[in-house]
Amino acid sequence: MNSPDLPISPTEIPLRAPSSVTDLSASDVDQVERALIDASTRVPVLMFYTSAVAWLLLGTLLAGFTSFKLHSPDLLSNVPVLTWGRIRPAHVNVMLYGWASMVGIGTAIWLMARLCRTTLRHPLLIVAGGVFWNLGVLLGVGGILAGDSTGYNWIEFPSYAAVVLFVAYSLIVSWAVLMFRFRRGDPIYITQWYLLAAFLWFPWIYLAAQTMLFIVPVQGVLQAAVAWWYANNLLFLWFGSLGLGTAYYMIPKVTGRPVYSYHLAAIGFWSYALFASWTGMQRLIDGPFPAWMITASIAAMILSIIPVATVGLNHHMTMRNYFPLMRYSPTLRFTVFGAMSYTAFSVLGTLISLRSFARFLHFSEVSIAYSHLGLYAFFSMIMFGAMYYIVPRMVGREWRYSSLIKLHFWSSVYGIALMTLMLLVGGLVQGLNMDNPTLAFTESTQSVLPYLRGRTLSGLLMAVAHFIFAYHFGLMLFGLGRTASVPTFLNPVEPDTEELVAH
Amino acid sequence: MKGFTALILGIFGTLAFSWIGLAFIPNLQIGHLDPQTDEEGKDAYPSPKSGMAERGHRIYVANGCFYCHSQQVRADYAGSDIDRKWGERRSAPRDYIFERPVELGKMRMGPDLANIGHRAPAEEENAPAQTSPAPPNAAPGTPAGSPVAAASPGAGGSPAAATQNSPPVPSQPAGSQSPAAPPAPPTNVTANQGAKPPGSPAPAQANVTSAPPAQASPAQSTANAAVAGSSPALQQAVAAVAGAATSLQPSPSNVPPTYSAAWHHLHLYSPRSLNLDSGMPAYKFLYSKRRISGQPSAETLKLRGDEAPGPGWEVVPTYDAECLVAYLMSLDQSHPLKEVKSIAAPPSPPAPGKAPQ
């Protein structure tokens, strides 16, 4: 499927000397090698992707329900399983552990195999890990709906589900270490830094949180500190690393240009590891904690502008002059949107963590906008982009309808943009009213209701996007994609950009 | 970025740094707090919750109450929590040493609950020891003298229901000692309408005793209070709104005092019968409807209108609901802490009056 004359050719891992790109015979060998690697990852990657898409649909339904019940509280409120306070964590956890983690792991498997230039040696290990992971999420969501939530944000899964998840994770990570042992070619590409880091960070934060919250629980408010430390690191060190690592692969890959600067990438990575991991306490701003903890996290949020700026600059400079390619490549379009959202997400995060803003925005819907900007506009969009790139290589077919891809993209973009807007403005109104003690408290919750209705509308758009995507993905899975040697472009190639595409 | 080893070491090092900084060191600093006691080692605060309240805590968690209700009072410079009468001082780490899980909350689609038990009428039998009012009970009522406080009580709670009466609560027994006299605290709408001009009903009394009626009017609703001096049309509109609320409560004596256990049950069963603006889902599944056999049960919910179960039937709380309300009634951070400045900072007499319980 990867003939050397592809218009958007999956050229070389940008690490290598550009001269080898033109070296046809070497290129042929590489093509065969890649095909072998792709074939070896086929079963586990598709398994993770299929599970992820299934969870995405379930999570979307739960999300719609959550959003709708927030402004219409009487809907089905008499069924304990469907009460708002259970549907909400079910939605969040399905999205976090079902959709986002599984699609992230699936993508990481493929990226690692490609970048380590080794075929996947123990696919059964990962498949077993995937089965256990699904089981863990199922148990966890079932537990939440049955009323077994632990009561900590983003770690609501009861302990029986946590154990299963952890077993699953150990299987997956042991594979990742194996993979690294057999890697060929010594230079470690940027994406591998991020993926390896994510794979090592996740079990640590998960185990630390589980231990400090449930096994040997810390006292009082420290539980909240540990829970937020975990949640924020899950967002930054797990999802953030997976997302950034993927973007560092996809953008150079599709444009066929090496990453602009390795120095910038290194600065970005290490400052990210250092500063992003120190955030979290800003979510407890002005709470019952020693002020230094919160101030440290606020400072870390401000300092994390450094990795954001370096990563953003690096991606931008890599993309420079190649932005028109977004007209054609679905992968690039989704990935670049995600990478840009990463900047917006980080800037918003820094702003709302400042004490002068937090006075009004803390305890308001703005924090929901922030999470969605991070998990959807940044992470999920990059993952959609990766799937548009990887799935054809797994099933040997190209995406069938460019129109469906475009619909998916625009519904997602308009959906998340509307949602962010509604929650930001609504949250601001809510927060300002809440801060004004001469107004009744219900004034603040009443004033946000119209925006919450708007948010439900935006959720509908995103639901449309997800169902379209799931349908398209299903077609691919059942071998109903196009048989073509050319990837599916979003638009026919126009003469003035032909040169770029052919590059 | 030279090699694999450096990468692995860096990955572990950065997270270890963060873990030590944000989890390990704080644990050394505030991870081993003891309850505070006075000089004689008595009056320990906080104390562990009762079994029922603990079980109620689990119900609270299971149904995700904490997604909309925070349990933390921010300092006066950081937010309007204290102006809203959600507490008299900011919350401190020591307040939570027996809480597991801790429900600090991150969203306020509903009011803060850190002191919801304290704000209950004092005669509640299951109010914890520290809430029971001491004789010179001016402590929470004192700020009523300040203009801010005069404006805020209405804002603090649920104005449409106009049942907010938190600040003077402990004063109530001082004024009307009878515990079983719901009509006495004029906290419901009808009573308020009569008492619209602030302070009119019992202006002659001393500050402390006059607190309940005086508070009643701002309690009606902020809008109402603000409108009191303005156009009659507006006043009428407000009255109409209040009336609408009242129509759900044909008999004022049916409305239990705000934040009393009975009120919580009604509120959990049917939030909008008490507060039209409430966005809280109903938790009817925590209640059971059954045929009255013999005498109606003492716990029967006093439901009205559409919610009423019909003759011969009654709605009673399940054990889970009883526990949940016991948990709510146990939420109380009013006890002074040495490390936190109480904002209410009542002049010396009330403080000792409250403290040694």
CSV table of C-alpha atoms in Angstrom, one decimal, chain B:
chain,number,residue,atom,x,y,z
B,1,MET,CA,19.3,13.6,25.6
B,2,LYS,CA,22.4,11.5,25.1
B,3,GLY,CA,21.1,8.1,25.8
B,4,PHE,CA,18.5,5.8,27.0
B,5,THR,CA,19.7,5.8,30.6
B,6,ALA,CA,19.6,9.5,30.8
B,7,LEU,CA,16.1,9.6,29.4
B,8,ILE,CA,14.9,7.0,31.9
B,9,LEU,CA,16.6,8.8,34.8
B,10,GLY,CA,15.1,12.1,33.7
B,11,ILE,CA,11.7,10.7,33.4
B,12,PHE,CA,11.8,9.2,36.9
B,13,GLY,CA,13.6,12.2,38.4
B,14,THR,CA,11.1,14.8,37.3
B,15,LEU,CA,8.1,12.9,38.6
B,16,ALA,CA,9.9,12.1,41.8
B,17,PHE,CA,10.6,15.7,42.3
B,18,SER,CA,6.9,16.6,41.8
B,19,TRP,CA,5.7,13.7,44.0
B,20,ILE,CA,8.1,14.8,46.8
B,21,GLY,CA,7.1,18.4,46.5
B,22,LEU,CA,3.3,18.0,46.2
B,23,ALA,CA,2.6,14.8,48.1
B,24,PHE,CA,5.4,13.8,50.4
B,25,ILE,CA,6.4,17.2,52.0
B,26,PRO,CA,2.8,18.3,52.5
B,27,ASN,CA,2.2,15.0,54.2
B,28,LEU,CA,5.0,15.9,56.6
B,29,GLN,CA,3.6,19.3,57.1
B,30,ILE,CA,-0.2,18.7,57.5
B,31,GLY,CA,-0.5,15.0,57.2
B,32,HIS,CA,-0.6,14.2,60.9
B,33,LEU,CA,-2.9,16.7,62.6
B,34,ASP,CA,-4.6,16.0,65.8
B,35,PRO,CA,-7.9,17.3,67.0
B,36,GLN,CA,-7.7,20.6,68.8
B,37,THR,CA,-8.5,20.7,72.5
B,38,ASP,CA,-8.7,23.4,75.0
B,39,GLU,CA,-6.3,23.8,77.9
B,40,GLU,CA,-7.9,21.0,80.0
B,41,GLY,CA,-7.8,18.6,77.0
B,42,LYS,CA,-11.5,18.8,76.6
B,43,ASP,CA,-13.7,20.1,73.8
B,44,ALA,CA,-12.0,18.2,71.1
B,45,TYR,CA,-12.6,19.4,67.6
B,46,PRO,CA,-13.1,17.8,65.2
B,47,SER,CA,-14.5,14.5,66.3
B,48,PRO,CA,-15.2,11.4,64.2
B,49,LYS,CA,-18.7,11.1,62.7
B,50,SER,CA,-21.4,8.9,64.0
B,51,GLY,CA,-22.0,5.6,62.2
B,52,MET,CA,-25.1,7.0,60.6
B,53,ALA,CA,-23.3,10.0,59.3
B,54,GLU,CA,-20.5,7.9,58.0
B,55,ARG,CA,-23.0,5.8,56.0
B,56,GLY,CA,-24.6,9.0,54.9
B,57,HIS,CA,-21.2,10.2,53.6
B,58,ARG,CA,-21.1,7.1,51.4
B,59,ILE,CA,-24.5,7.9,50.0
B,60,TYR,CA,-23.4,11.4,49.4
B,61,VAL,CA,-20.4,10.1,47.5
B,62,ALA,CA,-22.3,7.4,45.6
B,63,ASN,CA,-24.7,9.9,44.2
B,64,GLY,CA,-22.1,12.4,43.3
B,65,CYS,CA,-23.4,15.3,45.4
B,66,PHE,CA,-19.8,16.6,45.6
B,67,TYR,CA,-19.8,17.4,41.9
B,68,CYS,CA,-22.1,20.4,42.6
B,69,HIS,CA,-21.6,21.2,46.2
B,70,SER,CA,-18.2,22.2,47.6
B,71,GLN,CA,-17.3,21.8,51.2
B,72,GLN,CA,-14.8,24.5,51.8
B,73,VAL,CA,-15.1,28.1,52.9
B,74,ARG,CA,-12.6,30.4,51.3
B,75,ALA,CA,-11.1,33.3,53.2
B,76,ASP,CA,-12.8,36.7,53.0
B,77,TYR,CA,-10.2,38.0,50.6
B,78,ALA,CA,-10.5,35.1,48.2
B,79,GLY,CA,-14.2,35.0,47.6
B,80,SER,CA,-17.6,35.9,49.0
B,81,ASP,CA,-18.1,32.6,50.8
B,82,ILE,CA,-18.2,34.3,54.2
B,83,ASP,CA,-20.4,37.1,53.0
B,84,ARG,CA,-22.8,34.5,51.8
B,85,LYS,CA,-22.9,33.0,55.4
B,86,TRP,CA,-21.5,29.7,54.3
B,87,GLY,CA,-19.2,29.9,57.3
B,88,GLU,CA,-17.8,32.3,59.8
B,89,ARG,CA,-14.2,31.5,59.1
B,90,ARG,CA,-12.2,29.9,56.3
B,91,SER,CA,-11.8,26.2,56.3
B,92,ALA,CA,-8.5,24.8,57.6
B,93,PRO,CA,-6.8,21.5,57.1
B,94,ARG,CA,-7.7,20.5,60.6
B,95,ASP,CA,-11.4,20.6,59.9
B,96,TYR,CA,-11.1,17.6,57.6
B,97,ILE,CA,-8.9,15.2,59.5
B,98,PHE,CA,-11.6,12.6,60.0
B,99,GLU,CA,-13.1,13.0,56.5
B,100,ARG,CA,-12.6,10.2,54.1
B,101,PRO,CA,-13.0,10.8,51.3
B,102,VAL,CA,-12.6,14.5,51.5
B,103,GLU,CA,-15.2,16.4,49.5
B,104,LEU,CA,-13.7,19.8,48.9
B,105,GLY,CA,-15.5,20.1,45.6
B,106,LYS,CA,-14.6,21.9,42.5
B,107,MET,CA,-17.9,23.3,41.3
B,108,ARG,CA,-20.7,25.2,42.8
B,109,MET,CA,-23.9,24.4,41.0
B,110,GLY,CA,-25.3,24.3,44.5
B,111,PRO,CA,-24.3,26.2,47.6
B,112,ASP,CA,-21.4,25.3,49.8
B,113,LEU,CA,-22.2,22.7,52.4
B,114,ALA,CA,-19.2,23.0,54.7
B,115,ASN,CA,-21.4,24.4,57.5
B,116,ILE,CA,-24.8,23.1,56.5
B,117,GLY,CA,-25.3,21.3,59.8
B,118,HIS,CA,-24.4,24.4,61.7
B,119,ARG,CA,-26.9,26.4,59.9
B,120,ALA,CA,-29.7,24.1,60.9
B,121,PRO,CA,-32.1,25.3,63.6
B,122,ALA,CA,-30.5,24.6,66.9
B,123,GLU,CA,-33.3,22.5,68.3
B,124,GLU,CA,-32.5,19.7,65.8
B,125,GLU,CA,-32.1,16.7,67.9
B,126,ASN,CA,-29.3,15.2,65.9
B,127,ALA,CA,-27.3,18.4,65.7
B,128,PRO,CA,-23.8,17.6,67.0
B,129,ALA,CA,-22.8,18.8,70.3
B,130,GLN,CA,-20.9,21.8,69.1
B,131,THR,CA,-23.9,23.4,67.4
B,132,SER,CA,-26.2,23.4,70.4
B,133,PRO,CA,-26.4,27.0,71.3
B,134,ALA,CA,-24.9,28.4,74.4
B,135,PRO,CA,-26.9,31.0,76.3
B,136,PRO,CA,-25.2,34.2,75.3
B,137,ASN,CA,-25.8,33.2,71.8
B,138,ALA,CA,-25.0,36.3,69.9
B,139,ALA,CA,-22.1,34.8,68.1
B,140,PRO,CA,-23.5,34.2,64.7
B,141,GLY,CA,-26.2,36.7,65.0
B,142,THR,CA,-23.8,39.6,65.7
B,143,PRO,CA,-22.9,40.4,62.1
B,144,ALA,CA,-26.5,41.1,61.6
B,145,GLY,CA,-25.7,44.6,62.8
B,146,SER,CA,-23.3,45.2,59.9
B,147,PRO,CA,-24.7,46.4,56.6
B,148,VAL,CA,-23.0,43.6,54.7
B,149,ALA,CA,-24.7,41.0,56.8
B,150,ALA,CA,-28.0,42.7,56.5
B,151,ALA,CA,-27.8,42.4,52.8
B,152,SER,CA,-26.4,39.0,52.5
B,153,PRO,CA,-28.6,36.6,54.4
B,154,GLY,CA,-31.1,36.6,51.6
B,155,ALA,CA,-28.3,36.0,49.2
B,156,GLY,CA,-26.8,33.2,51.3
B,157,GLY,CA,-29.4,30.6,50.7
B,158,SER,CA,-32.3,29.9,48.6
B,159,PRO,CA,-34.1,33.2,48.2
B,160,ALA,CA,-37.1,32.2,46.2
B,161,ALA,CA,-38.1,29.8,48.8
B,162,ALA,CA,-37.3,32.7,51.1
B,163,THR,CA,-36.5,30.3,53.8
B,164,GLN,CA,-32.9,31.4,54.4
B,165,ASN,CA,-32.5,32.0,58.1
B,166,SER,CA,-29.1,30.8,58.8
B,167,PRO,CA,-27.4,33.7,60.7
B,168,PRO,CA,-29.9,34.0,63.5
B,169,VAL,CA,-30.5,30.4,63.8
B,170,PRO,CA,-28.9,29.7,67.1
B,171,SER,CA,-30.6,32.8,68.4
B,172,GLN,CA,-33.9,31.2,67.7
B,173,PRO,CA,-34.2,29.2,70.8
B,174,ALA,CA,-33.4,32.4,72.7
B,175,GLY,CA,-36.4,34.1,71.2
B,176,SER,CA,-38.7,31.2,70.9
B,177,GLN,CA,-37.6,28.3,72.9
B,178,SER,CA,-40.2,25.8,71.8
B,179,PRO,CA,-38.5,23.3,69.6
B,180,ALA,CA,-41.6,22.0,68.0
B,181,ALA,CA,-42.9,25.3,66.8
B,182,PRO,CA,-42.2,25.6,63.1
B,183,PRO,CA,-44.4,28.6,62.6
B,184,ALA,CA,-42.5,30.5,65.3
B,185,PRO,CA,-39.4,31.3,63.3
B,186,PRO,CA,-41.0,33.4,60.6
B,187,THR,CA,-39.0,31.9,57.9
B,188,ASN,CA,-41.6,31.2,55.3
B,189,VAL,CA,-42.8,33.4,52.6
B,190,THR,CA,-46.2,34.3,54.0
B,191,ALA,CA,-44.8,35.4,57.2
B,192,ASN,CA,-42.2,37.4,55.4
B,193,GLN,CA,-44.6,39.2,53.3
B,194,GLY,CA,-46.2,40.6,56.3
B,195,ALA,CA,-42.8,41.6,57.6
B,196,LYS,CA,-41.4,43.2,54.5
B,197,PRO,CA,-40.0,46.4,55.8
B,198,PRO,CA,-36.8,45.2,57.4
B,199,GLY,CA,-36.8,45.1,61.1
B,200,SER,CA,-40.4,46.4,61.5
B,201,PRO,CA,-42.0,43.6,63.5
B,202,ALA,CA,-39.9,43.7,66.6
B,203,PRO,CA,-37.7,46.7,66.5
B,204,ALA,CA,-38.0,47.5,70.1
B,205,GLN,CA,-36.3,44.4,71.3
B,206,ALA,CA,-32.7,44.1,72.1
B,207,ASN,CA,-30.5,43.2,69.2
B,208,VAL,CA,-30.1,39.6,70.0
B,209,THR,CA,-33.7,38.8,70.5
B,210,SER,CA,-34.9,40.8,67.6
B,211,ALA,CA,-32.7,38.8,65.3
B,212,PRO,CA,-35.2,36.3,64.2
B,213,PRO,CA,-37.8,38.6,62.9
B,214,ALA,CA,-35.4,41.1,61.6
B,215,GLN,CA,-33.6,38.5,59.7
B,216,ALA,CA,-36.8,37.2,58.3
B,217,SER,CA,-37.3,40.0,55.9
B,218,PRO,CA,-33.9,40.1,54.2
B,219,ALA,CA,-34.4,36.4,54.1
B,220,GLN,CA,-37.3,36.8,51.8
B,221,SER,CA,-35.0,37.4,48.8
B,222,THR,CA,-32.4,39.9,48.0
B,223,ALA,CA,-34.4,41.3,45.2
B,224,ASN,CA,-37.2,41.8,47.6
B,225,ALA,CA,-34.9,43.6,50.0
B,226,ALA,CA,-33.5,45.7,47.3
B,227,VAL,CA,-36.9,46.5,46.0
B,228,ALA,CA,-38.4,47.3,49.4
B,229,GLY,CA,-37.8,51.0,49.0
B,230,SER,CA,-38.5,51.2,45.3
B,231,SER,CA,-41.5,51.2,43.0
B,232,PRO,CA,-44.7,49.5,44.3
B,233,ALA,CA,-45.1,47.7,41.0
B,234,LEU,CA,-41.8,46.0,41.5
B,235,GLN,CA,-42.7,45.2,45.0
B,236,GLN,CA,-45.9,43.7,43.7
B,237,ALA,CA,-44.0,41.6,41.2
B,238,VAL,CA,-41.8,40.3,43.9
B,239,ALA,CA,-44.7,39.6,46.1
B,240,ALA,CA,-46.3,37.7,43.2
B,241,VAL,CA,-43.2,35.6,42.8
B,242,ALA,CA,-43.1,35.0,46.4
B,243,GLY,CA,-46.7,34.2,46.3
B,244,ALA,CA,-46.1,31.7,43.6
B,245,ALA,CA,-43.7,30.0,45.8
B,246,THR,CA,-46.2,30.2,48.6
B,247,SER,CA,-48.9,28.6,46.6
B,248,LEU,CA,-46.9,25.5,46.7
B,249,GLN,CA,-46.9,25.7,50.4
B,250,PRO,CA,-50.5,26.4,51.3
B,251,SER,CA,-50.0,26.0,54.9
B,252,PRO,CA,-46.9,27.8,56.2
B,253,SER,CA,-46.8,25.6,59.2
B,254,ASN,CA,-46.1,22.7,56.9
B,255,VAL,CA,-42.7,24.1,55.9
B,256,PRO,CA,-40.1,22.9,58.3
B,257,PRO,CA,-37.4,25.4,59.4
B,258,THR,CA,-34.7,25.8,56.7
B,259,TYR,CA,-31.9,23.3,56.9
B,260,SER,CA,-33.6,21.3,59.6
B,261,ALA,CA,-33.6,17.5,59.0
B,262,ALA,CA,-37.3,17.6,57.9
B,263,TRP,CA,-36.5,20.4,55.5
B,264,HIS,CA,-33.6,18.4,54.0
B,265,HIS,CA,-35.9,15.4,53.5
B,266,LEU,CA,-38.4,17.6,51.7
B,267,HIS,CA,-35.7,19.2,49.7
B,268,LEU,CA,-34.1,15.9,48.7
B,269,TYR,CA,-37.5,14.5,47.7
B,270,SER,CA,-38.7,17.5,45.8
B,271,PRO,CA,-36.2,20.4,45.6
B,272,ARG,CA,-38.4,22.7,43.6
B,273,SER,CA,-41.2,22.5,46.0
B,274,LEU,CA,-39.0,24.5,48.4
B,275,ASN,CA,-37.1,26.5,45.9
B,276,LEU,CA,-38.4,27.1,42.4
B,277,ASP,CA,-34.9,28.1,41.2
B,278,SER,CA,-33.2,25.0,42.4
B,279,GLY,CA,-31.4,23.0,39.8
B,280,MET,CA,-31.0,20.0,42.0
B,281,PRO,CA,-32.2,16.7,40.8
B,282,ALA,CA,-34.8,15.0,43.0
B,283,TYR,CA,-33.6,12.0,45.0
B,284,LYS,CA,-37.0,10.3,45.2
B,285,PHE,CA,-35.3,6.9,45.1
B,286,LEU,CA,-34.1,7.5,48.6
B,287,TYR,CA,-37.7,7.6,49.8
B,288,SER,CA,-40.4,5.0,49.8
B,289,LYS,CA,-44.1,5.4,49.4
B,290,ARG,CA,-46.2,3.1,51.4
B,291,ARG,CA,-49.7,2.6,52.7
B,292,ILE,CA,-50.3,4.1,56.1
B,293,SER,CA,-51.0,1.3,58.5
B,294,GLY,CA,-52.5,2.6,61.7
B,295,GLN,CA,-50.8,5.9,62.6
B,296,PRO,CA,-48.8,7.8,60.1
B,297,SER,CA,-45.1,7.4,60.7
B,298,ALA,CA,-43.4,10.2,62.5
B,299,GLU,CA,-41.0,10.6,59.6
B,300,THR,CA,-43.7,11.1,57.0
B,301,LEU,CA,-42.7,13.9,54.6
B,302,LYS,CA,-45.2,16.8,54.7
B,303,LEU,CA,-45.8,16.9,51.0
B,304,ARG,CA,-48.2,19.2,49.3
B,305,GLY,CA,-49.9,19.6,46.0
B,306,ASP,CA,-48.8,17.3,43.2
B,307,GLU,CA,-46.2,15.7,45.3
B,308,ALA,CA,-48.6,14.5,48.0
B,309,PRO,CA,-48.9,10.8,47.9
B,310,GLY,CA,-52.7,10.7,48.1
B,311,PRO,CA,-54.9,9.7,51.0
B,312,GLY,CA,-54.0,6.6,52.8
B,313,TRP,CA,-50.4,6.8,51.6
B,314,GLU,CA,-47.3,8.3,53.0
B,315,VAL,CA,-43.8,9.0,51.8
B,316,VAL,CA,-41.1,8.1,54.3
B,317,PRO,CA,-37.3,8.3,54.1
B,318,THR,CA,-35.4,5.1,53.7
B,319,TYR,CA,-32.5,4.4,56.1
B,320,ASP,CA,-30.1,5.7,53.4
B,321,ALA,CA,-32.0,9.0,53.3
B,322,GLU,CA,-31.9,9.2,57.1
B,323,CYS,CA,-28.2,8.6,57.0
B,324,LEU,CA,-27.6,11.2,54.3
B,325,VAL,CA,-29.5,13.8,56.3
B,326,ALA,CA,-27.5,12.8,59.4
B,327,TYR,CA,-24.4,13.3,57.4
B,328,LEU,CA,-25.6,16.8,56.2
B,329,MET,CA,-26.5,17.7,59.7
B,330,SER,CA,-23.0,16.7,60.9
B,331,LEU,CA,-21.3,19.1,58.5
B,332,ASP,CA,-20.1,21.9,60.8
B,333,GLN,CA,-16.9,23.9,60.8
B,334,SER,CA,-18.1,26.6,63.2
B,335,HIS,CA,-15.9,25.6,66.0
B,336,PRO,CA,-13.0,28.1,66.3
B,337,LEU,CA,-9.6,26.9,65.4
B,338,LYS,CA,-6.5,28.5,66.8
B,339,GLU,CA,-4.8,28.7,63.5
B,340,VAL,CA,-7.6,30.4,61.7
B,341,LYS,CA,-9.0,33.9,62.4
B,342,SER,CA,-12.7,33.8,62.7
B,343,ILE,CA,-14.1,36.5,60.5
B,344,ALA,CA,-17.2,36.9,62.5
B,345,ALA,CA,-14.8,37.6,65.4
B,346,PRO,CA,-17.6,38.2,67.8
B,347,PRO,CA,-16.7,40.6,70.7
B,348,SER,CA,-15.3,38.6,73.5
B,349,PRO,CA,-18.4,37.4,75.3
B,350,PRO,CA,-19.9,35.2,72.6
B,351,ALA,CA,-16.7,33.6,71.7
B,352,PRO,CA,-16.2,31.9,75.0
B,353,GLY,CA,-19.9,31.2,75.0
B,354,LYS,CA,-19.6,29.2,71.9
B,355,ALA,CA,-16.3,27.6,72.3
B,356,PRO,CA,-16.5,25.5,75.4
B,357,GLN,CA,-19.2,23.2,74.5
